[in-house]
PDB file of C-alpha atoms in Angstrom:
ATOM      1  CA  UNK N  27      61.017 183.693   4.325  1.00 40.00           C
ATOM      2  CA  UNK N  28      60.199 183.465   0.685  1.00 44.00           C
ATOM      3  CA  UNK N  29      61.531 186.027  -1.090  1.00 43.00           C
ATOM      4  CA  UNK N  30      58.112 186.414  -3.238  1.00 47.00           C
ATOM      5  CA  UNK N  31      56.636 186.759  -0.350  1.00 43.00           C
ATOM      6  CA  UNK N  32      57.350 190.693   1.062  1.00 47.00           C
ATOM      7  CA  UNK N  33      56.061 193.674   0.947  1.00 50.00           C
ATOM      8  CA  UNK N  34      56.070 195.814  -2.055  1.00 55.00           C
ATOM      9  CA  UNK N  35      58.658 198.090   0.522  1.00 65.00           C
ATOM     10  CA  UNK N  36      62.116 196.435  -1.144  1.00 61.00           C
ATOM     11  CA  UNK N  37      61.056 197.937  -4.535  1.00 64.00           C
ATOM     12  CA  UNK N  38      61.112 201.815  -3.617  1.00 67.00           C
ATOM     13  CA  UNK N  39      64.153 201.292  -1.484  1.00 65.00           C
ATOM     14  CA  UNK N  40      65.699 199.003  -4.867  1.00 63.00           C
ATOM     15  CA  UNK N  41      64.281 202.100  -6.550  1.00 67.00           C
ATOM     16  CA  UNK N  42      65.656 204.513  -4.844  1.00 66.00           C
ATOM     17  CA  UNK N  43      69.230 202.875  -4.174  1.00 61.00           C
ATOM     18  CA  UNK N  44      69.914 203.248  -8.309  1.00 61.00           C
ATOM     19  CA  UNK N  45      69.169 206.303  -8.123  1.00 62.00           C
ATOM     20  CA  UNK N  46      71.304 207.359  -6.009  1.00 63.00           C
ATOM     21  CA  UNK N  47      74.125 206.279  -7.833  1.00 54.00           C
ATOM     22  CA  UNK N  48      72.650 208.306 -10.391  1.00 58.00           C
ATOM     23  CA  UNK N  49      71.055 205.523 -12.435  1.00 58.00           C
ATOM     24  CA  UNK N  50      68.485 206.483 -15.042  1.00 54.00           C
ATOM     25  CA  UNK N  51      66.727 202.994 -15.213  1.00 60.00           C
ATOM     26  CA  UNK N  52      66.749 200.259 -12.131  1.00 62.00           C
ATOM     27  CA  UNK N  53      69.679 198.363 -12.765  1.00 73.00           C
ATOM     28  CA  UNK N  54      69.270 194.274 -12.026  1.00 84.00           C
ATOM     29  CA  UNK N  55      72.082 191.517 -12.005  1.00 82.00           C
ATOM     30  CA  UNK N  56      71.611 187.977 -13.147  1.00 82.00           C
ATOM     31  CA  UNK N  57      73.496 185.929 -15.010  1.00 75.00           C
ATOM     32  CA  UNK N  58      73.165 183.896 -17.929  1.00 74.00           C
ATOM     33  CA  UNK N  59      72.884 180.118 -16.243  1.00 64.00           C
ATOM     34  CA  UNK N  60      72.913 178.486 -20.720  1.00 62.00           C
ATOM     35  CA  UNK N  61      73.605 175.276 -21.829  1.00 57.00           C
ATOM     36  CA  UNK N  62      71.751 175.273 -25.151  1.00 63.00           C
ATOM     37  CA  UNK N  63      69.193 177.692 -26.630  1.00 68.00           C
ATOM     38  CA  UNK N  64      67.704 180.386 -24.463  1.00 83.00           C
ATOM     39  CA  UNK N  65      66.125 180.590 -21.307  1.00 91.00           C
ATOM     40  CA  UNK N  66      62.637 182.196 -21.682  1.00 94.00           C
ATOM     41  CA  UNK N  67      61.722 185.677 -21.271  1.00 96.00           C
ATOM     42  CA  UNK N  68      59.049 184.355 -18.223  1.00 97.00           C
ATOM     43  CA  UNK N  69      62.498 182.310 -16.793  1.00 96.00           C
ATOM     44  CA  UNK N  70      64.283 185.104 -17.007  1.00 95.00           C
ATOM     45  CA  UNK N  71      61.875 187.028 -14.933  1.00 96.00           C
ATOM     46  CA  UNK N  72      61.065 184.872 -12.628  1.00 96.00           C
ATOM     47  CA  UNK N  73      64.980 184.406 -11.470  1.00 93.00           C
ATOM     48  CA  UNK N  74      64.722 188.436 -11.354  1.00 93.00           C
ATOM     49  CA  UNK N  75      61.548 188.266  -8.285  1.00 93.00           C
ATOM     50  CA  UNK N  76      63.061 185.348  -6.892  1.00 91.00           C
ATOM     51  CA  UNK N  77      66.551 187.077  -6.431  1.00 90.00           C
ATOM     52  CA  UNK N  78      65.283 190.640  -5.039  1.00 89.00           C
ATOM     53  CA  UNK N  79      62.300 189.598  -3.753  1.00 89.00           C
ATOM     54  CA  UNK N  80      60.210 191.056  -5.859  1.00 90.00           C
ATOM     55  CA  UNK N  81      56.478 189.638  -6.335  1.00 93.00           C
ATOM     56  CA  UNK N  82      56.271 188.722  -9.473  1.00 95.00           C
ATOM     57  CA  UNK N  83      53.089 190.854  -9.493  1.00 94.00           C
ATOM     58  CA  UNK N  84      54.344 194.058  -8.376  1.00 92.00           C
ATOM     59  CA  UNK N  85      57.829 193.727 -10.351  1.00 93.00           C
ATOM     60  CA  UNK N  86      55.589 193.348 -14.066  1.00 95.00           C
ATOM     61  CA  UNK N  87      53.137 195.885 -12.917  1.00 93.00           C
ATOM     62  CA  UNK N  88      55.832 198.331 -12.484  1.00 90.00           C
ATOM     63  CA  UNK N  89      58.376 197.949 -14.688  1.00 90.00           C
ATOM     64  CA  UNK N  90      56.851 196.150 -17.578  1.00 92.00           C
ATOM     65  CA  UNK N  91      53.499 197.105 -17.832  1.00 86.00           C
ATOM     66  CA  UNK N  92      51.320 199.954 -19.484  1.00 76.00           C
ATOM     67  CA  UNK N  93      47.911 200.495 -19.074  1.00 80.00           C
ATOM     68  CA  UNK N  94      46.280 198.372 -16.284  1.00 88.00           C
ATOM     69  CA  UNK N  95      48.376 196.219 -14.161  1.00 92.00           C
ATOM     70  CA  UNK N  96      47.442 191.934 -13.688  1.00 93.00           C
ATOM     71  CA  UNK N  97      46.920 189.900 -10.868  1.00 93.00           C
ATOM     72  CA  UNK N  98      48.317 186.475  -9.977  1.00 93.00           C
ATOM     73  CA  UNK N  99      46.033 184.399 -12.785  1.00 94.00           C
ATOM     74  CA  UNK N 100      48.361 186.588 -14.915  1.00 95.00           C
ATOM     75  CA  UNK N 101      51.206 184.299 -13.886  1.00 96.00           C
ATOM     76  CA  UNK N 102      49.528 180.380 -14.882  1.00 95.00           C
ATOM     77  CA  UNK N 103      49.879 180.700 -19.058  1.00 93.00           C
ATOM     78  CA  UNK N 104      49.195 184.782 -20.523  1.00 93.00           C
ATOM     79  CA  UNK N 105      52.316 185.861 -19.411  1.00 95.00           C
ATOM     80  CA  UNK N 106      54.128 183.243 -21.777  1.00 95.00           C
ATOM     81  CA  UNK N 107      51.977 184.014 -24.453  1.00 92.00           C
ATOM     82  CA  UNK N 108      53.310 187.316 -23.969  1.00 92.00           C
ATOM     83  CA  UNK N 109      57.213 187.237 -22.685  1.00 95.00           C
ATOM     84  CA  UNK N 110      57.840 184.175 -25.009  1.00 94.00           C
ATOM     85  CA  UNK N 111      56.192 184.606 -27.990  1.00 92.00           C
ATOM     86  CA  UNK N 112      56.391 186.391 -31.231  1.00 90.00           C
ATOM     87  CA  UNK N 113      53.529 189.387 -30.397  1.00 88.00           C
ATOM     88  CA  UNK N 114      53.934 193.321 -30.262  1.00 88.00           C
ATOM     89  CA  UNK N 115      53.757 192.394 -27.003  1.00 90.00           C
ATOM     90  CA  UNK N 116      56.498 190.241 -26.968  1.00 92.00           C
ATOM     91  CA  UNK N 117      58.803 192.974 -28.386  1.00 90.00           C
ATOM     92  CA  UNK N 118      57.641 195.173 -25.999  1.00 92.00           C
ATOM     93  CA  UNK N 119      58.406 193.718 -22.920  1.00 93.00           C
ATOM     94  CA  UNK N 120      61.557 192.281 -23.995  1.00 93.00           C
ATOM     95  CA  UNK N 121      62.853 195.165 -24.796  1.00 92.00           C
ATOM     96  CA  UNK N 122      62.211 196.211 -21.136  1.00 92.00           C
ATOM     97  CA  UNK N 123      63.405 193.516 -19.520  1.00 93.00           C
ATOM     98  CA  UNK N 124      67.051 193.143 -21.718  1.00 92.00           C
ATOM     99  CA  UNK N 125      67.214 196.856 -21.078  1.00 90.00           C
ATOM    100  CA  UNK N 126      66.621 195.989 -17.051  1.00 90.00           C
ATOM    101  CA  UNK N 127      69.283 193.348 -16.929  1.00 89.00           C
ATOM    102  CA  UNK N 128      71.710 195.057 -19.105  1.00 86.00           C
ATOM    103  CA  UNK N 129      71.424 194.029 -22.181  1.00 85.00           C
ATOM    104  CA  UNK N 130      70.900 194.876 -26.008  1.00 73.00           C
ATOM    105  CA  UNK N 131      68.009 194.237 -27.776  1.00 69.00           C
ATOM    106  CA  UNK N 132      69.569 191.795 -30.260  1.00 70.00           C
ATOM    107  CA  UNK N 133      69.963 189.436 -27.232  1.00 79.00           C
ATOM    108  CA  UNK N 134      66.648 187.018 -27.645  1.00 84.00           C
ATOM    109  CA  UNK N 135      65.284 185.058 -24.936  1.00 91.00           C
ATOM    110  CA  UNK N 136      61.599 184.845 -27.317  1.00 91.00           C
ATOM    111  CA  UNK N 137      60.225 183.559 -30.151  1.00 89.00           C
ATOM    112  CA  UNK N 138      60.056 187.577 -31.330  1.00 86.00           C
ATOM    113  CA  UNK N 139      62.892 187.540 -34.337  1.00 82.00           C
ATOM    114  CA  UNK N 140      59.295 185.843 -36.052  1.00 84.00           C
ATOM    115  CA  UNK N 141      57.786 188.930 -35.281  1.00 83.00           C
ATOM    116  CA  UNK N 142      57.861 189.411 -38.999  1.00 80.00           C
ATOM    117  CA  UNK N 143      57.122 186.418 -40.412  1.00 81.00           C
ATOM    118  CA  UNK N 144      54.103 184.615 -38.391  1.00 81.00           C
ATOM    119  CA  UNK N 145      50.363 185.629 -38.660  1.00 79.00           C
ATOM    120  CA  UNK N 146      50.040 188.275 -35.339  1.00 72.00           C
ATOM    121  CA  UNK N 147      46.219 186.050 -35.079  1.00 65.00           C
ATOM    122  CA  UNK N 148      48.340 182.726 -35.389  1.00 62.00           C
ATOM    123  CA  UNK N 149      47.596 180.503 -31.952  1.00 66.00           C
ATOM    124  CA  UNK N 150      49.227 177.154 -30.385  1.00 77.00           C
ATOM    125  CA  UNK N 151      51.978 177.884 -30.261  1.00 87.00           C
ATOM    126  CA  UNK N 152      52.852 178.969 -26.585  1.00 93.00           C
ATOM    127  CA  UNK N 153      51.844 175.729 -24.038  1.00 94.00           C
ATOM    128  CA  UNK N 154      48.694 175.884 -22.537  1.00 93.00           C
ATOM    129  CA  UNK N 155      50.981 174.836 -18.759  1.00 92.00           C
ATOM    130  CA  UNK N 156      54.490 174.836 -18.204  1.00 97.00           C
ATOM    131  CA  UNK N 157      56.029 172.372 -18.906  1.00 97.00           C
ATOM    132  CA  UNK N 158      60.190 171.275 -17.159  1.00 97.00           C
ATOM    133  CA  UNK N 159      62.506 168.207 -17.820  1.00 95.00           C
ATOM    134  CA  UNK N 160      63.564 167.237 -13.940  1.00 95.00           C
ATOM    135  CA  UNK N 161      67.035 165.884 -15.230  1.00 94.00           C
ATOM    136  CA  UNK N 162      67.867 169.512 -16.420  1.00 93.00           C
ATOM    137  CA  UNK N 163      66.605 170.848 -12.959  1.00 94.00           C
ATOM    138  CA  UNK N 164      68.900 168.196 -11.348  1.00 93.00           C
ATOM    139  CA  UNK N 165      71.876 169.923 -12.890  1.00 90.00           C
ATOM    140  CA  UNK N 166      70.840 173.130 -12.902  1.00 89.00           C
ATOM    141  CA  UNK N 167      70.165 172.791  -8.813  1.00 89.00           C
ATOM    142  CA  UNK N 168      73.368 174.292  -7.530  1.00 82.00           C
ATOM    143  CA  UNK N 169      73.169 174.763  -3.432  1.00 79.00           C
ATOM    144  CA  UNK N 170      75.909 176.987  -3.641  1.00 72.00           C
ATOM    145  CA  UNK N 171      73.780 179.876  -6.191  1.00 68.00           C
ATOM    146  CA  UNK N 172      70.415 179.644  -4.873  1.00 69.00           C
ATOM    147  CA  UNK N 173      69.531 183.182  -5.489  1.00 71.00           C
ATOM    148  CA  UNK N 174      70.350 182.957  -9.035  1.00 76.00           C
ATOM    149  CA  UNK N 175      67.075 180.374  -9.343  1.00 82.00           C
ATOM    150  CA  UNK N 176      66.811 177.530 -11.887  1.00 90.00           C
ATOM    151  CA  UNK N 177      66.080 178.327 -15.340  1.00 92.00           C
ATOM    152  CA  UNK N 178      63.445 176.811 -17.829  1.00 95.00           C
ATOM    153  CA  UNK N 179      64.355 176.955 -21.285  1.00 93.00           C
ATOM    154  CA  UNK N 180      62.528 178.277 -24.036  1.00 93.00           C
ATOM    155  CA  UNK N 181      61.904 175.819 -26.484  1.00 92.00           C
ATOM    156  CA  UNK N 182      59.927 174.245 -23.760  1.00 94.00           C
ATOM    157  CA  UNK N 183      57.381 176.691 -23.624  1.00 94.00           C
ATOM    158  CA  UNK N 184      55.967 174.858 -27.511  1.00 92.00           C
ATOM    159  CA  UNK N 185      52.912 172.593 -27.392  1.00 91.00           C
ATOM    160  CA  UNK N 186      54.832 170.726 -30.109  1.00 88.00           C
ATOM    161  CA  UNK N 187      57.271 169.459 -28.470  1.00 90.00           C
ATOM    162  CA  UNK N 188      56.918 166.870 -25.311  1.00 91.00           C
ATOM    163  CA  UNK N 189      61.265 166.140 -25.058  1.00 91.00           C
ATOM    164  CA  UNK N 190      64.061 166.814 -23.208  1.00 91.00           C
ATOM    165  CA  UNK N 191      66.413 167.431 -25.796  1.00 86.00           C
ATOM    166  CA  UNK N 192      69.233 166.925 -23.557  1.00 85.00           C
ATOM    167  CA  UNK N 193      68.657 164.027 -22.181  1.00 90.00           C
ATOM    168  CA  UNK N 194      65.483 162.429 -24.079  1.00 90.00           C
ATOM    169  CA  UNK N 195      63.080 162.391 -20.993  1.00 93.00           C
ATOM    170  CA  UNK N 196      59.628 163.500 -21.336  1.00 94.00           C
ATOM    171  CA  UNK N 197      58.935 166.933 -20.764  1.00 95.00           C
ATOM    172  CA  UNK N 198      56.627 166.944 -17.338  1.00 96.00           C
ATOM    173  CA  UNK N 199      53.744 169.267 -17.214  1.00 94.00           C
ATOM    174  CA  UNK N 200      52.230 169.003 -13.639  1.00 96.00           C
ATOM    175  CA  UNK N 201      53.463 167.945 -10.645  1.00 96.00           C
ATOM    176  CA  UNK N 202      55.312 163.968  -9.170  1.00 95.00           C
ATOM    177  CA  UNK N 203      54.133 164.659  -6.177  1.00 95.00           C
ATOM    178  CA  UNK N 204      50.527 166.578  -5.765  1.00 96.00           C
ATOM    179  CA  UNK N 205      50.433 166.358  -9.267  1.00 96.00           C
ATOM    180  CA  UNK N 206      49.469 169.671 -10.128  1.00 97.00           C
ATOM    181  CA  UNK N 207      49.850 171.803 -13.231  1.00 97.00           C
ATOM    182  CA  UNK N 208      52.437 174.341 -12.411  1.00 97.00           C
ATOM    183  CA  UNK N 209      52.199 178.611 -13.664  1.00 97.00           C
ATOM    184  CA  UNK N 210      54.606 179.995 -15.743  1.00 97.00           C
ATOM    185  CA  UNK N 211      56.051 181.744 -12.905  1.00 97.00           C
ATOM    186  CA  UNK N 212      54.489 181.024  -9.619  1.00 96.00           C
ATOM    187  CA  UNK N 213      53.606 184.653  -7.640  1.00 94.00           C
ATOM    188  CA  UNK N 214      54.847 182.625  -3.819  1.00 93.00           C
ATOM    189  CA  UNK N 215      57.584 180.012  -4.609  1.00 94.00           C
ATOM    190  CA  UNK N 216      60.904 179.418  -5.898  1.00 92.00           C
ATOM    191  CA  UNK N 217      61.678 178.513  -9.783  1.00 94.00           C
ATOM    192  CA  UNK N 218      61.739 174.833  -9.935  1.00 94.00           C
ATOM    193  CA  UNK N 219      59.129 173.987  -6.747  1.00 95.00           C
ATOM    194  CA  UNK N 220      56.209 173.061  -6.736  1.00 97.00           C
ATOM    195  CA  UNK N 221      53.173 176.377  -6.907  1.00 97.00           C
ATOM    196  CA  UNK N 222      51.065 173.925  -4.615  1.00 97.00           C
ATOM    197  CA  UNK N 223      52.865 171.350  -2.262  1.00 97.00           C
ATOM    198  CA  UNK N 224      56.567 173.216  -2.569  1.00 96.00           C
ATOM    199  CA  UNK N 225      57.851 169.758  -3.466  1.00 96.00           C
ATOM    200  CA  UNK N 226      61.265 169.887  -5.649  1.00 95.00           C
ATOM    201  CA  UNK N 227      59.559 169.254  -9.511  1.00 96.00           C
ATOM    202  CA  UNK N 228      63.600 167.636 -10.350  1.00 94.00           C
ATOM    203  CA  UNK N 229      62.497 164.829  -8.333  1.00 91.00           C
ATOM    204  CA  UNK N 230      60.712 161.184  -9.622  1.00 87.00           C
ATOM    205  CA  UNK N 231      61.198 159.078 -11.995  1.00 85.00           C
ATOM    206  CA  UNK N 232      62.141 160.379 -15.170  1.00 86.00           C
ATOM    207  CA  UNK N 233      60.663 158.752 -19.036  1.00 88.00           C
ATOM    208  CA  UNK N 234      62.176 158.254 -21.785  1.00 89.00           C
ATOM    209  CA  UNK N 235      61.235 158.939 -25.343  1.00 88.00           C
ATOM    210  CA  UNK N 236      62.173 156.886 -27.854  1.00 87.00           C
ATOM    211  CA  UNK N 237      64.598 157.055 -30.128  1.00 88.00           C
ATOM    212  CA  UNK N 238      62.121 157.568 -33.105  1.00 88.00           C
ATOM    213  CA  UNK N 239      60.050 160.310 -30.767  1.00 88.00           C
ATOM    214  CA  UNK N 240      63.159 161.712 -30.049  1.00 86.00           C
ATOM    215  CA  UNK N 241      64.681 161.538 -33.674  1.00 86.00           C
ATOM    216  CA  UNK N 242      61.000 163.569 -34.789  1.00 85.00           C
ATOM    217  CA  UNK N 243      60.923 166.592 -31.837  1.00 85.00           C
ATOM    218  CA  UNK N 244      64.984 167.390 -32.665  1.00 83.00           C
ATOM    219  CA  UNK N 245      63.975 167.894 -35.619  1.00 80.00           C
ATOM    220  CA  UNK N 246      61.346 170.760 -34.579  1.00 77.00           C
ATOM    221  CA  UNK N 247      63.615 171.339 -32.068  1.00 76.00           C
ATOM    222  CA  UNK N 248      66.255 172.401 -34.237  1.00 76.00           C
ATOM    223  CA  UNK N 249      63.764 174.100 -36.955  1.00 71.00           C
ATOM    224  CA  UNK N 250      62.707 176.979 -33.430  1.00 70.00           C
ATOM    225  CA  UNK N 251      66.643 176.359 -32.192  1.00 68.00           C
ATOM    226  CA  UNK N 252      68.787 177.806 -34.683  1.00 65.00           C
ATOM    227  CA  UNK N 253      66.694 180.491 -35.495  1.00 60.00           C
ATOM    228  CA  UNK N 254      66.718 182.182 -32.634  1.00 61.00           C
ATOM    229  CA  UNK N 255      70.651 182.597 -33.777  1.00 64.00           C
ATOM    230  CA  UNK N 256      70.614 185.855 -35.334  1.00 68.00           C
ATOM    231  CA  UNK N 257      72.732 184.868 -38.731  1.00 67.00           C
ATOM    232  CA  UNK N 258      69.964 182.503 -39.087  1.00 70.00           C
ATOM    233  CA  UNK N 259      67.037 184.129 -38.644  1.00 72.00           C
ATOM    234  CA  UNK N 260      64.283 183.352 -41.361  1.00 74.00           C
ATOM    235  CA  UNK N 261      62.645 186.673 -43.548  1.00 80.00           C
ATOM    236  CA  UNK N 262      59.258 185.983 -44.494  1.00 82.00           C
ATOM    237  CA  UNK N 263      60.397 187.477 -48.072  1.00 85.00           C
ATOM    238  CA  UNK N 264      63.156 184.023 -47.279  1.00 83.00           C
ATOM    239  CA  UNK N 265      59.896 181.852 -47.888  1.00 84.00           C
ATOM    240  CA  UNK N 266      58.092 183.641 -50.609  1.00 89.00           C
ATOM    241  CA  UNK N 267      61.688 183.849 -53.073  1.00 89.00           C
ATOM    242  CA  UNK N 268      61.944 179.709 -51.932  1.00 88.00           C
ATOM    243  CA  UNK N 269      58.412 179.069 -53.119  1.00 90.00           C
ATOM    244  CA  UNK N 270      58.488 181.410 -56.259  1.00 90.00           C
ATOM    245  CA  UNK N 271      62.029 178.737 -57.373  1.00 91.00           C
ATOM    246  CA  UNK N 272      60.070 175.917 -56.343  1.00 90.00           C
ATOM    247  CA  UNK N 273      57.704 176.269 -58.606  1.00 89.00           C
ATOM    248  CA  UNK N 274      59.582 177.506 -61.077  1.00 90.00           C
ATOM    249  CA  UNK N 275      62.517 174.565 -60.856  1.00 92.00           C
ATOM    250  CA  UNK N 276      59.889 172.198 -60.724  1.00 91.00           C
ATOM    251  CA  UNK N 277      56.812 172.085 -63.106  1.00 87.00           C
ATOM    252  CA  UNK N 278      54.504 170.115 -61.112  1.00 90.00           C
ATOM    253  CA  UNK N 279      55.420 172.104 -57.707  1.00 91.00           C
ATOM    254  CA  UNK N 280      51.977 173.310 -58.251  1.00 93.00           C
ATOM    255  CA  UNK N 281      50.209 175.525 -55.247  1.00 92.00           C
ATOM    256  CA  UNK N 282      48.127 173.061 -55.277  1.00 93.00           C
ATOM    257  CA  UNK N 283      51.052 170.289 -54.616  1.00 93.00           C
ATOM    258  CA  UNK N 284      52.883 173.093 -52.239  1.00 92.00           C
ATOM    259  CA  UNK N 285      49.512 173.265 -50.160  1.00 92.00           C
ATOM    260  CA  UNK N 286      49.552 169.281 -49.552  1.00 92.00           C
ATOM    261  CA  UNK N 287      53.326 168.679 -48.937  1.00 89.00           C
ATOM    262  CA  UNK N 288      52.729 172.244 -46.151  1.00 86.00           C
ATOM    263  CA  UNK N 289      48.957 171.297 -44.653  1.00 87.00           C
ATOM    264  CA  UNK N 290      47.208 174.133 -45.679  1.00 89.00           C
ATOM    265  CA  UNK N 291      44.936 174.827 -49.299  1.00 93.00           C
ATOM    266  CA  UNK N 292      46.152 175.905 -52.999  1.00 93.00           C
ATOM    267  CA  UNK N 293      45.129 179.464 -51.829  1.00 94.00           C
ATOM    268  CA  UNK N 294      46.471 179.687 -48.880  1.00 93.00           C
ATOM    269  CA  UNK N 295      50.403 179.297 -50.364  1.00 93.00           C
ATOM    270  CA  UNK N 296      49.051 181.439 -53.276  1.00 94.00           C
ATOM    271  CA  UNK N 297      48.785 184.330 -50.720  1.00 92.00           C
ATOM    272  CA  UNK N 298      52.170 183.426 -49.017  1.00 92.00           C
ATOM    273  CA  UNK N 299      53.786 184.368 -52.523  1.00 92.00           C
ATOM    274  CA  UNK N 300      52.010 187.264 -53.015  1.00 91.00           C
ATOM    275  CA  UNK N 301      52.676 188.323 -49.509  1.00 87.00           C
ATOM    276  CA  UNK N 302      48.622 189.086 -48.321  1.00 88.00           C
ATOM    277  CA  UNK N 303      49.346 186.443 -46.153  1.00 88.00           C
ATOM    278  CA  UNK N 304      52.127 185.035 -43.467  1.00 86.00           C
ATOM    279  CA  UNK N 305      51.957 181.447 -41.492  1.00 84.00           C
TER     280      UNK N 305
END
């Protein structure tokens, strides 16, 4: 029987066990399974739910959510926009997840480090559906570590990223067997398997994207990977100072020139420099 199909009684039993040992909050153990770059928060939650047999709806509503409870539909896409992005909710949920597994708040499994950089009303950063690399899934399938689950890379959740930067293969967004789009967190199936037909998502053939596309994707990847390390995280005032320095050093670097180079209007550049607007 699948661990995610068990009732909520296990949750009460686990909470009682933690209380009997004197833990103020529940404590879960989840090994970090990393090759390069961080794992996503949605992946961490999926693995926790699978390992401890707790349905995702129950886990989220009991340990993370405040206010109105979520339902299964929430885990198709909305869970990624809240757990993997850079919103107020992301900061809150990431801190709670870190606390549950005994990590400090400085550990990042989302783009929360961009919270003070990007405009909170920005859209289109997180992909509408889950993406994954089948070659990575094959490498991460370890029969002796079934309970730990297969993990997803954080950068896979970005809408502009279409390529696995470890293998150069196109990221998939549909099962190769039933051609179904996958939720970010399945409410019934273990990580790495199709939510609909149960096929292993690491099966089938991989498609190499080509050297030119791979170079372009690596540039995007660098922007959203290097900055996940604390010492390289960007700051909004650095952008402002850099724009001011460019305008001072190069007389031709007007707000219109800079705007054309970055794909925005000159008015937007002026608002960035004045601090009235964020990218």
